[in-house]
Coordinates of C-alpha atoms in Angstrom, one line a residue:
M192 CA 0.0 0.0 0.0
K193 CA 1.4 3.4 -1.0
K194 CA -1.6 5.7 -1.3
I195 CA -4.6 5.6 1.1
H196 CA -7.7 7.7 0.9
F197 CA -10.0 8.2 3.9
V198 CA -13.7 9.0 3.3
G199 CA -15.0 11.0 6.3
I200 CA -11.4 11.6 7.5
K201 CA -12.5 14.1 10.2
G202 CA -14.2 11.5 12.2
V203 CA -12.5 10.8 15.5
G204 CA -12.0 7.1 14.5
M205 CA -10.6 8.0 11.1
T206 CA -8.2 10.8 11.9
P207 CA -5.8 8.7 14.0
L208 CA -5.7 6.0 11.2
A209 CA -4.8 8.7 8.7
V210 CA -2.0 10.0 10.9
I211 CA -0.6 6.5 11.4
A212 CA -0.6 5.9 7.6
K213 CA 1.1 9.3 7.0
E214 CA 3.8 8.6 9.6
A215 CA 4.4 5.2 8.0
K216 CA 5.4 7.1 4.9
M217 CA 2.3 6.5 2.9
Y218 CA 0.6 9.1 0.7
V219 CA -2.6 10.1 2.5
T220 CA -5.6 12.1 1.4
G221 CA -9.1 12.4 2.8
S222 CA -12.5 13.9 2.2
D223 CA -15.2 15.3 4.4
T224 CA -17.8 18.0 4.9
K225 CA -16.7 21.6 5.6
E226 CA -18.1 21.4 9.2
I227 CA -15.7 22.2 12.0
Y228 CA -14.5 19.1 13.8
I229 CA -12.3 18.6 16.9
T230 CA -9.8 16.7 14.6
D231 CA -9.2 19.7 12.3
E232 CA -6.1 20.7 14.2
V233 CA -4.6 17.2 14.2
L234 CA -5.1 16.8 10.4
Q235 CA -3.6 20.2 9.7
K236 CA -0.6 19.6 11.9
A237 CA 0.0 16.2 10.2
G238 CA 0.0 17.9 6.8
I239 CA -2.8 15.7 5.4
T240 CA -4.8 17.0 2.4
V241 CA -8.5 17.1 3.1
F242 CA -10.9 17.6 0.1
E243 CA -14.2 19.3 0.8
G244 CA -17.2 17.2 -0.3
F245 CA -17.2 13.8 -1.9
S246 CA -16.3 13.1 -5.5
K247 CA -15.2 10.0 -7.4
E248 CA -12.1 12.0 -8.7
H249 CA -10.7 11.8 -5.1
V250 CA -10.0 8.1 -5.4
Q251 CA -8.2 8.1 -8.7
G252 CA -4.9 6.2 -8.4
V253 CA -5.2 5.1 -4.7
D254 CA -4.4 1.6 -3.4
L255 CA -6.9 1.5 -0.5
V256 CA -10.0 3.4 0.5
V257 CA -11.0 3.5 4.2
T258 CA -14.6 4.7 4.9
T259 CA -17.0 5.0 7.8
G260 CA -20.7 4.3 8.4
A261 CA -21.3 8.0 8.2
H262 CA -21.7 10.0 4.9
G263 CA -23.6 7.2 3.3
G264 CA -21.2 4.5 4.3
L265 CA -20.7 2.0 1.5
S266 CA -23.1 4.0 -0.7
N267 CA -20.8 7.1 -0.6
P268 CA -19.9 8.1 -4.2
E269 CA -16.2 7.8 -3.5
V270 CA -16.6 4.2 -2.2
I271 CA -18.8 3.2 -5.2
A272 CA -16.2 4.6 -7.6
A273 CA -13.4 2.8 -5.7
K274 CA -15.2 -0.5 -6.0
E275 CA -15.9 0.0 -9.7
Q276 CA -12.1 0.5 -10.2
G277 CA -11.3 -2.6 -8.2
I278 CA -9.8 -0.7 -5.3
E279 CA -9.9 -2.4 -1.9
V280 CA -12.3 -0.7 0.5
L281 CA -12.2 -1.1 4.3
L282 CA -14.6 0.2 6.9
Q283 CA -13.0 2.0 9.9
G284 CA -13.4 -0.9 12.3
Q285 CA -11.9 -3.3 9.7
A286 CA -9.0 -0.8 9.1
V287 CA -8.2 -0.7 12.9
G288 CA -7.9 -4.5 12.8
E289 CA -5.7 -4.5 9.8
F290 CA -3.4 -1.8 11.1
M291 CA -3.1 -3.7 14.4
K292 CA -2.2 -6.9 12.5
G293 CA 0.6 -4.9 10.9
D294 CA 0.8 -6.6 7.5
I295 CA 0.0 -3.4 5.7
F296 CA 3.2 -1.9 7.2
R297 CA 5.2 -5.1 6.8
K298 CA 5.5 -5.2 10.6
E299 CA 4.1 -7.4 13.3
F300 CA 2.5 -5.8 16.4
L301 CA 1.4 -7.0 19.8
G302 CA -2.1 -5.7 20.0
I303 CA -3.6 -4.0 23.1
S304 CA -7.3 -3.3 22.9
V305 CA -9.4 -1.3 25.3
A306 CA -13.2 -1.9 25.3
G307 CA -16.0 -0.7 27.5
C308 CA -19.1 1.5 27.5
H309 CA -17.2 4.2 29.4
G310 CA -13.5 5.0 29.7
K311 CA -12.1 3.7 26.5
T312 CA -10.5 6.9 25.2
T313 CA -8.9 7.8 28.5
T314 CA -7.7 4.3 29.3
T315 CA -6.2 3.9 25.9
A316 CA -4.5 7.3 26.1
M317 CA -3.1 6.4 29.6
I318 CA -1.7 3.1 28.3
A319 CA -0.1 4.8 25.3
T320 CA 1.3 7.6 27.5
L321 CA 2.9 5.1 30.0
L322 CA 4.4 3.0 27.2
K323 CA 5.7 6.1 25.5
E324 CA 7.3 7.5 28.6
G325 CA 8.6 4.0 29.4
G326 CA 10.6 4.1 26.1
K327 CA 8.5 1.6 24.2
D328 CA 7.5 4.0 21.4
P329 CA 4.1 2.3 20.8
S330 CA 1.7 2.9 18.0
W331 CA -1.8 4.0 19.0
V332 CA -5.2 4.9 17.6
I333 CA -7.4 7.0 20.0
G334 CA -10.8 8.4 19.2
T335 CA -10.4 12.1 20.0
G336 CA -8.5 15.2 19.0
N337 CA -5.2 16.3 20.6
I338 CA -3.9 14.5 23.7
P339 CA -1.3 16.7 25.6
S340 CA 0.8 13.8 26.8
L341 CA 0.9 12.2 23.3
G342 CA 0.4 15.0 20.8
N343 CA -1.7 13.4 18.0
S344 CA -4.5 10.9 18.5
G345 CA -2.7 8.5 16.2
H346 CA 1.0 7.5 15.9
F347 CA 3.1 4.9 14.0
G348 CA 5.8 3.9 16.5
K349 CA 9.0 1.9 16.1
G350 CA 8.1 -0.3 19.0
E351 CA 6.2 -3.6 19.0
Y352 CA 3.0 -2.5 20.7
F353 CA -0.2 -1.2 19.0
V354 CA -2.8 0.3 21.4
A355 CA -6.3 0.8 20.2
E356 CA -9.8 1.7 21.3
A357 CA -12.2 -1.1 20.7
D358 CA -15.8 0.0 20.0
E359 CA -18.9 -2.2 20.3
Y360 CA -20.8 -0.2 17.7
A361 CA -21.6 -1.7 14.3
T362 CA -19.1 -1.9 11.5
E363 CA -21.6 -0.3 9.1
P364 CA -25.0 0.4 10.8
H365 CA -27.1 -0.5 7.8
L366 CA -25.2 -3.3 6.0
D367 CA -22.8 -4.9 8.5
K368 CA -23.9 -5.1 12.2
T369 CA -20.7 -6.8 13.2
P370 CA -19.4 -5.0 16.3
K371 CA -16.3 -3.0 15.3
F372 CA -14.1 -4.5 18.0
L373 CA -14.4 -8.0 16.5
W374 CA -12.0 -7.0 13.8
Q375 CA -9.3 -6.7 16.4
H376 CA -7.2 -9.6 17.6
P377 CA -5.1 -8.3 20.5
K378 CA -2.9 -10.2 22.9
L379 CA -4.1 -8.0 25.8
L380 CA -7.7 -6.9 26.2
V381 CA -9.0 -4.4 28.7
I382 CA -12.7 -4.3 29.6
T383 CA -13.5 -1.2 31.6
N384 CA -17.3 -1.9 32.0
I385 CA -20.3 -3.2 30.2
E386 CA -23.6 -1.2 30.0
F387 CA -26.5 -0.7 27.7
D388 CA -25.7 1.9 25.1
H389 CA -26.5 2.1 21.4
P390 CA -30.2 0.9 21.6
D391 CA -30.3 1.5 17.8
L392 CA -28.0 -1.6 17.5
Y393 CA -28.6 -3.8 20.5
N394 CA -32.0 -5.0 21.8
S395 CA -30.9 -5.6 25.4
L396 CA -28.0 -5.5 27.8
V397 CA -27.6 -9.2 27.4
E398 CA -26.9 -8.7 23.7
V399 CA -24.3 -6.1 24.5
R400 CA -22.6 -8.5 27.0
L401 CA -22.7 -11.4 24.4
A402 CA -20.8 -9.1 22.0
Y403 CA -18.1 -8.5 24.6
E404 CA -18.0 -12.3 25.3
A405 CA -17.4 -12.9 21.6
F406 CA -14.5 -10.4 21.7
A407 CA -12.9 -11.9 24.8
K408 CA -13.1 -15.4 23.2
Q409 CA -10.9 -14.1 20.3
L410 CA -8.0 -13.8 22.8
D411 CA -5.4 -16.6 22.4
K412 CA -6.0 -19.1 25.2
D413 CA -2.3 -19.6 25.8
E414 CA -0.9 -16.1 25.4
G415 CA -3.8 -13.7 25.7
I416 CA -4.6 -11.8 28.9
L417 CA -8.0 -10.3 29.8
I418 CA -7.8 -7.4 32.2
A419 CA -11.3 -6.7 33.5
N420 CA -13.1 -4.5 36.0
G421 CA -14.1 -7.0 38.6
D422 CA -16.5 -4.6 40.3
D423 CA -18.7 -4.3 37.2
A424 CA -21.8 -6.5 37.3
Q425 CA -22.0 -7.5 33.6
T426 CA -18.3 -8.0 33.4
K427 CA -18.5 -10.4 36.3
I428 CA -21.1 -12.5 34.4
L429 CA -18.8 -12.5 31.4
L430 CA -15.9 -13.8 33.5
D431 CA -18.0 -16.7 34.9
S432 CA -17.8 -18.4 31.5
Y433 CA -14.4 -17.1 30.3
E434 CA -11.7 -19.8 30.2
G435 CA -8.5 -17.8 29.5
E436 CA -6.1 -15.9 31.7
V437 CA -7.8 -13.1 33.6
I438 CA -6.5 -10.2 35.8
T439 CA -9.3 -8.4 37.7
F440 CA -9.2 -5.0 39.4
G441 CA -11.5 -3.0 41.6
E442 CA -12.3 -2.1 45.2
G443 CA -13.8 -5.6 45.9
K444 CA -11.5 -7.8 48.0
E445 CA -11.9 -10.7 45.5
N446 CA -10.0 -8.8 42.8
D447 CA -6.4 -9.5 41.8
Y448 CA -5.6 -5.8 42.0
I449 CA -7.4 -4.1 44.9
L450 CA -7.6 -0.3 44.8
S451 CA -8.2 2.1 47.6
V452 CA -9.1 5.7 46.6
K453 CA -7.7 8.5 48.7
K454 CA -7.9 12.3 48.6
N455 CA -6.4 14.7 46.0
N456 CA -6.5 12.2 43.1
T457 CA -4.2 9.7 44.9
F458 CA -4.8 5.9 45.3
S459 CA -3.1 2.7 46.3
L460 CA -3.1 -0.7 44.6
R461 CA -2.5 -4.0 46.4
V462 CA -1.8 -7.4 44.9
P463 CA -2.1 -9.9 47.7
Q464 CA -0.8 -12.8 45.7
E465 CA 2.4 -10.9 44.9
N466 CA 2.7 -9.3 48.3
W467 CA 3.0 -6.0 46.4
Q468 CA 1.5 -2.5 47.0
G469 CA 2.0 0.7 45.1
E470 CA 1.0 4.3 45.6
F471 CA -0.1 6.5 42.7
S472 CA -1.2 10.0 41.9
L473 CA -3.2 11.4 39.0
E474 CA -3.5 14.8 37.4
V475 CA -7.0 14.1 36.3
A476 CA -9.9 14.1 38.7
G477 CA -12.6 11.5 39.5
K478 CA -13.0 8.0 40.9
H479 CA -13.7 6.7 37.3
N480 CA -10.2 7.8 36.3
V481 CA -8.7 5.8 39.2
Y482 CA -10.3 2.8 37.6
N483 CA -9.0 3.8 34.2
A484 CA -5.5 4.3 35.6
T485 CA -5.6 1.0 37.3
A486 CA -6.2 -0.8 34.0
A487 CA -3.4 1.1 32.5
I488 CA -1.1 0.2 35.4
I489 CA -1.8 -3.5 35.0
V490 CA -1.1 -3.4 31.3
S491 CA 2.2 -1.5 31.9
R492 CA 3.3 -3.9 34.6
E493 CA 2.5 -6.9 32.4
L494 CA 4.7 -5.3 29.7
G495 CA 7.7 -4.8 32.0
L496 CA 7.4 -1.1 33.1
S497 CA 8.8 -0.3 36.6
E498 CA 6.6 1.2 39.4
K499 CA 8.6 4.4 39.1
Q500 CA 8.1 4.6 35.3
I501 CA 4.4 4.2 35.8
Q502 CA 4.2 6.8 38.6
Q503 CA 6.0 9.3 36.5
G504 CA 4.0 8.5 33.4
L505 CA 0.6 9.0 35.2
L506 CA 1.6 12.4 36.4
L507 CA 2.3 13.4 32.8
F508 CA -1.2 12.4 31.7
S509 CA -3.4 15.5 31.9
G510 CA -6.4 14.1 30.0
T511 CA -7.6 14.1 26.4
K512 CA -9.6 16.3 24.2
R513 CA -13.3 16.5 25.3
R514 CA -12.8 14.3 28.4
L515 CA -13.5 16.7 31.3
E516 CA -11.2 19.1 29.5
Y517 CA -10.3 22.4 31.1
R518 CA -11.0 25.1 28.4
G519 CA -10.4 28.4 30.2
T520 CA -11.9 31.2 32.2
L521 CA -14.5 33.7 31.1
S522 CA -13.9 37.4 31.6
S523 CA -16.5 37.3 34.4
G524 CA -14.3 34.7 36.3
A525 CA -16.3 31.5 35.6
I526 CA -14.3 28.4 34.8
I527 CA -15.2 26.4 31.7
Y528 CA -14.8 22.7 31.1
D529 CA -15.9 20.5 28.2
D530 CA -16.8 16.9 28.3
Y531 CA -17.9 14.2 25.9
A532 CA -20.2 12.5 28.4
H533 CA -23.4 11.3 26.7
H534 CA -24.5 8.4 28.8
P535 CA -26.0 8.8 32.3
T536 CA -23.1 6.9 34.0
E537 CA -20.6 9.2 32.4
I538 CA -22.5 12.3 33.2
K539 CA -22.7 11.4 36.9
A540 CA -19.0 10.5 37.1
S541 CA -18.0 13.8 35.5
L542 CA -20.3 15.9 37.7
L543 CA -19.1 14.1 40.8
A544 CA -15.5 14.7 39.7
L545 CA -16.1 18.4 39.4
K546 CA -17.9 18.6 42.7
E547 CA -14.9 16.9 44.3
K548 CA -12.5 19.3 42.7
Y549 CA -14.6 22.4 43.3
P550 CA -16.6 21.7 46.5
D551 CA -17.4 25.4 47.1
K552 CA -18.4 26.3 43.5
H553 CA -21.8 26.4 41.7
I554 CA -21.7 23.6 39.0
I555 CA -23.8 24.4 35.8
C556 CA -24.1 21.6 33.3
V557 CA -24.9 22.6 29.7
F558 CA -26.1 19.3 28.3
Q559 CA -26.9 18.2 24.8
P560 CA -28.4 14.7 24.5
H561 CA -27.1 12.5 21.6
T562 CA -29.5 10.4 19.6
Y563 CA -33.3 10.0 20.1
S564 CA -33.1 6.3 20.9
R565 CA -30.6 6.7 23.7
T566 CA -32.4 9.7 25.2
K567 CA -35.7 7.8 25.1
L568 CA -34.4 4.5 26.5
L569 CA -32.4 6.1 29.3
F570 CA -34.7 9.1 30.0
N571 CA -35.1 8.5 33.8
E572 CA -31.3 7.8 34.1
F573 CA -30.6 11.1 32.4
V574 CA -32.8 13.0 34.8
D575 CA -31.1 11.2 37.7
S576 CA -27.5 11.9 36.6
L577 CA -28.1 15.5 35.6
S578 CA -29.5 16.2 39.0
F579 CA -26.0 16.1 40.4
A580 CA -25.4 19.5 38.8
D581 CA -26.5 22.6 40.8
E582 CA -28.1 24.0 37.7
I583 CA -28.8 22.5 34.2
F584 CA -28.9 24.3 30.9
M585 CA -30.4 22.1 28.1
V586 CA -30.2 22.4 24.3
E587 CA -32.1 20.2 21.9
I588 CA -31.1 16.6 21.1
Y589 CA -28.2 16.2 18.6
P590 CA -29.5 13.7 16.1
S591 CA -27.5 10.9 14.5
A592 CA -27.6 10.4 10.8
R593 CA -28.1 6.7 11.5
E594 CA -31.7 7.1 12.9
E595 CA -35.0 8.7 12.0
K596 CA -36.3 11.8 13.8
D597 CA -38.5 10.9 16.8
T598 CA -41.0 13.6 17.9
T599 CA -42.0 11.6 21.0
I600 CA -38.7 12.6 22.8
S601 CA -37.0 16.0 23.3
S602 CA -34.6 17.8 25.6
S603 CA -37.5 19.9 26.9
M604 CA -39.0 16.7 28.3
I605 CA -35.8 16.1 30.3
A606 CA -35.9 19.7 31.5
D607 CA -39.4 19.1 32.7
G608 CA -38.3 16.0 34.5
L609 CA -35.6 18.0 36.3
K610 CA -38.0 20.7 37.3
K611 CA -40.1 18.1 39.0
R612 CA -37.0 17.4 41.1
E613 CA -37.0 21.1 42.0
K614 CA -33.8 21.7 40.0
T615 CA -33.1 25.0 38.3
V616 CA -33.3 24.4 34.6
L617 CA -33.0 26.5 31.4
F618 CA -34.0 25.1 28.0
L619 CA -33.0 26.8 24.8
E620 CA -33.2 25.0 21.5
K621 CA -29.8 25.8 19.8
P622 CA -26.3 26.0 21.1
N623 CA -26.0 29.5 19.6
D624 CA -29.1 30.6 21.7
M625 CA -27.2 29.4 24.8
V626 CA -24.2 31.4 23.8
K627 CA -26.3 34.5 23.5
Y628 CA -28.0 33.9 26.8
I629 CA -24.7 33.5 28.7
N630 CA -23.2 36.5 27.1
H631 CA -26.3 38.6 27.9
H632 CA -26.2 37.4 31.6
M633 CA -22.4 37.3 31.9
Q634 CA -22.5 39.0 35.3
D635 CA -24.2 35.9 36.7
F636 CA -21.3 33.7 35.8
D637 CA -18.7 34.8 38.3
E638 CA -15.6 33.2 39.9
K639 CA -17.8 31.0 42.1
T640 CA -19.2 29.2 38.9
V641 CA -18.0 26.2 37.0
L642 CA -19.6 25.8 33.6
V643 CA -19.3 22.4 31.9
T644 CA -20.6 21.8 28.3
M645 CA -21.4 18.1 27.9
G646 CA -22.5 15.8 25.1
A647 CA -21.3 14.0 22.0
G648 CA -22.7 16.5 19.5
D649 CA -21.6 20.1 18.7
V650 CA -22.2 21.4 22.2
Y651 CA -18.4 21.9 22.6
Q652 CA -18.7 24.9 20.3
I653 CA -20.4 26.8 23.0
A654 CA -17.1 26.9 25.0
D655 CA -15.2 27.7 21.8
T656 CA -17.4 30.7 21.1
L657 CA -17.6 32.0 24.7
L658 CA -13.8 31.9 25.0
S659 CA -13.2 33.6 21.7
K660 CA -14.9 36.8 22.8

């Protein structure tokens, strides 16, 4: 392969693959819409050509086309043109599997996959950071924008390790329901948790767990290692029938790695069977990040990093783009964060982390639900989790191209549910309306206020616009 074209290159799953290919000395191009994405900076820094719009001319002379389920998926005009010309086409999930395998680069990798409903991005980035700082120069593919401790969200390393997020969503929502992570064949697999997300793909939590079980069974029984959250209910059920090597972690005394959370982002880990105990500190807040870090520590220890290397590496990890990311301070004194949380469990974890970090401040959550199906299925859970904020600002649901509009659910309904809890709630339809409101009432957002924009849509642009003033 010498020339690869990426259809929908701005997607958070596509950009790191494009960067890897570029660093591997391949000629890389891509196409996408003119919309602003959090990956724009990464692509620009990597020097990758991005065509605006989709045209069959863009695939002339390429060796491989990588596409996503978005922008028409396999019916995108560039994909159709590629197939007509006999050019190989891979979907994003398939491409991650092929890159991890290494044949495309004439190289053999030891794959490390990170799966879970929550924590994939952070845990993958933590593992990559620890391996990088430990001198291993790993390759990685992480579904976000810039990562301060790593630079780009993708990297082609000289080392033997390939670290990748492993997503349970469909390879192609309309034509190939295969969970994306089944294209990966790692030697080490981390499962952070299993919950019901993506109701447009799975009919039940049992179906979700069965997908994870299928992934775990792809591990080599002799050499593979499953590293799993032993406190998670669904993961426990999976482990009951799993026959390979397992390392569990959590606060429960039955785990292999037993964690104890302390104050100021510090925690201890104990491994009774080894008579070992370690003390660690994080730069990122929240109990959920202690769990993420524990998984990263286990991977790093299995790959030979010393306790000191791990401790130093964790202190260098300051988070990732859109994961409880500190964005700045308004002229009025209010602190602004941005977060990708779009599931009730994530929302609660992020709000509790902010409350822990700023116990004396007023937490305002600006939330934008993502997809009608998820909002409808988890309606009560959204109301519960958002109640952890002192005040909630709602904008309308950000729809997905993969589902039809559903007029039986809306953000205003969540706002009404919160009002019944006697919460202070503001509903404005569009993010730009929210910007205008905050600017008009700027005096109300003083130094005692923390404002966090939250959701998987374009809600992050509120912080961008407010801070650009």
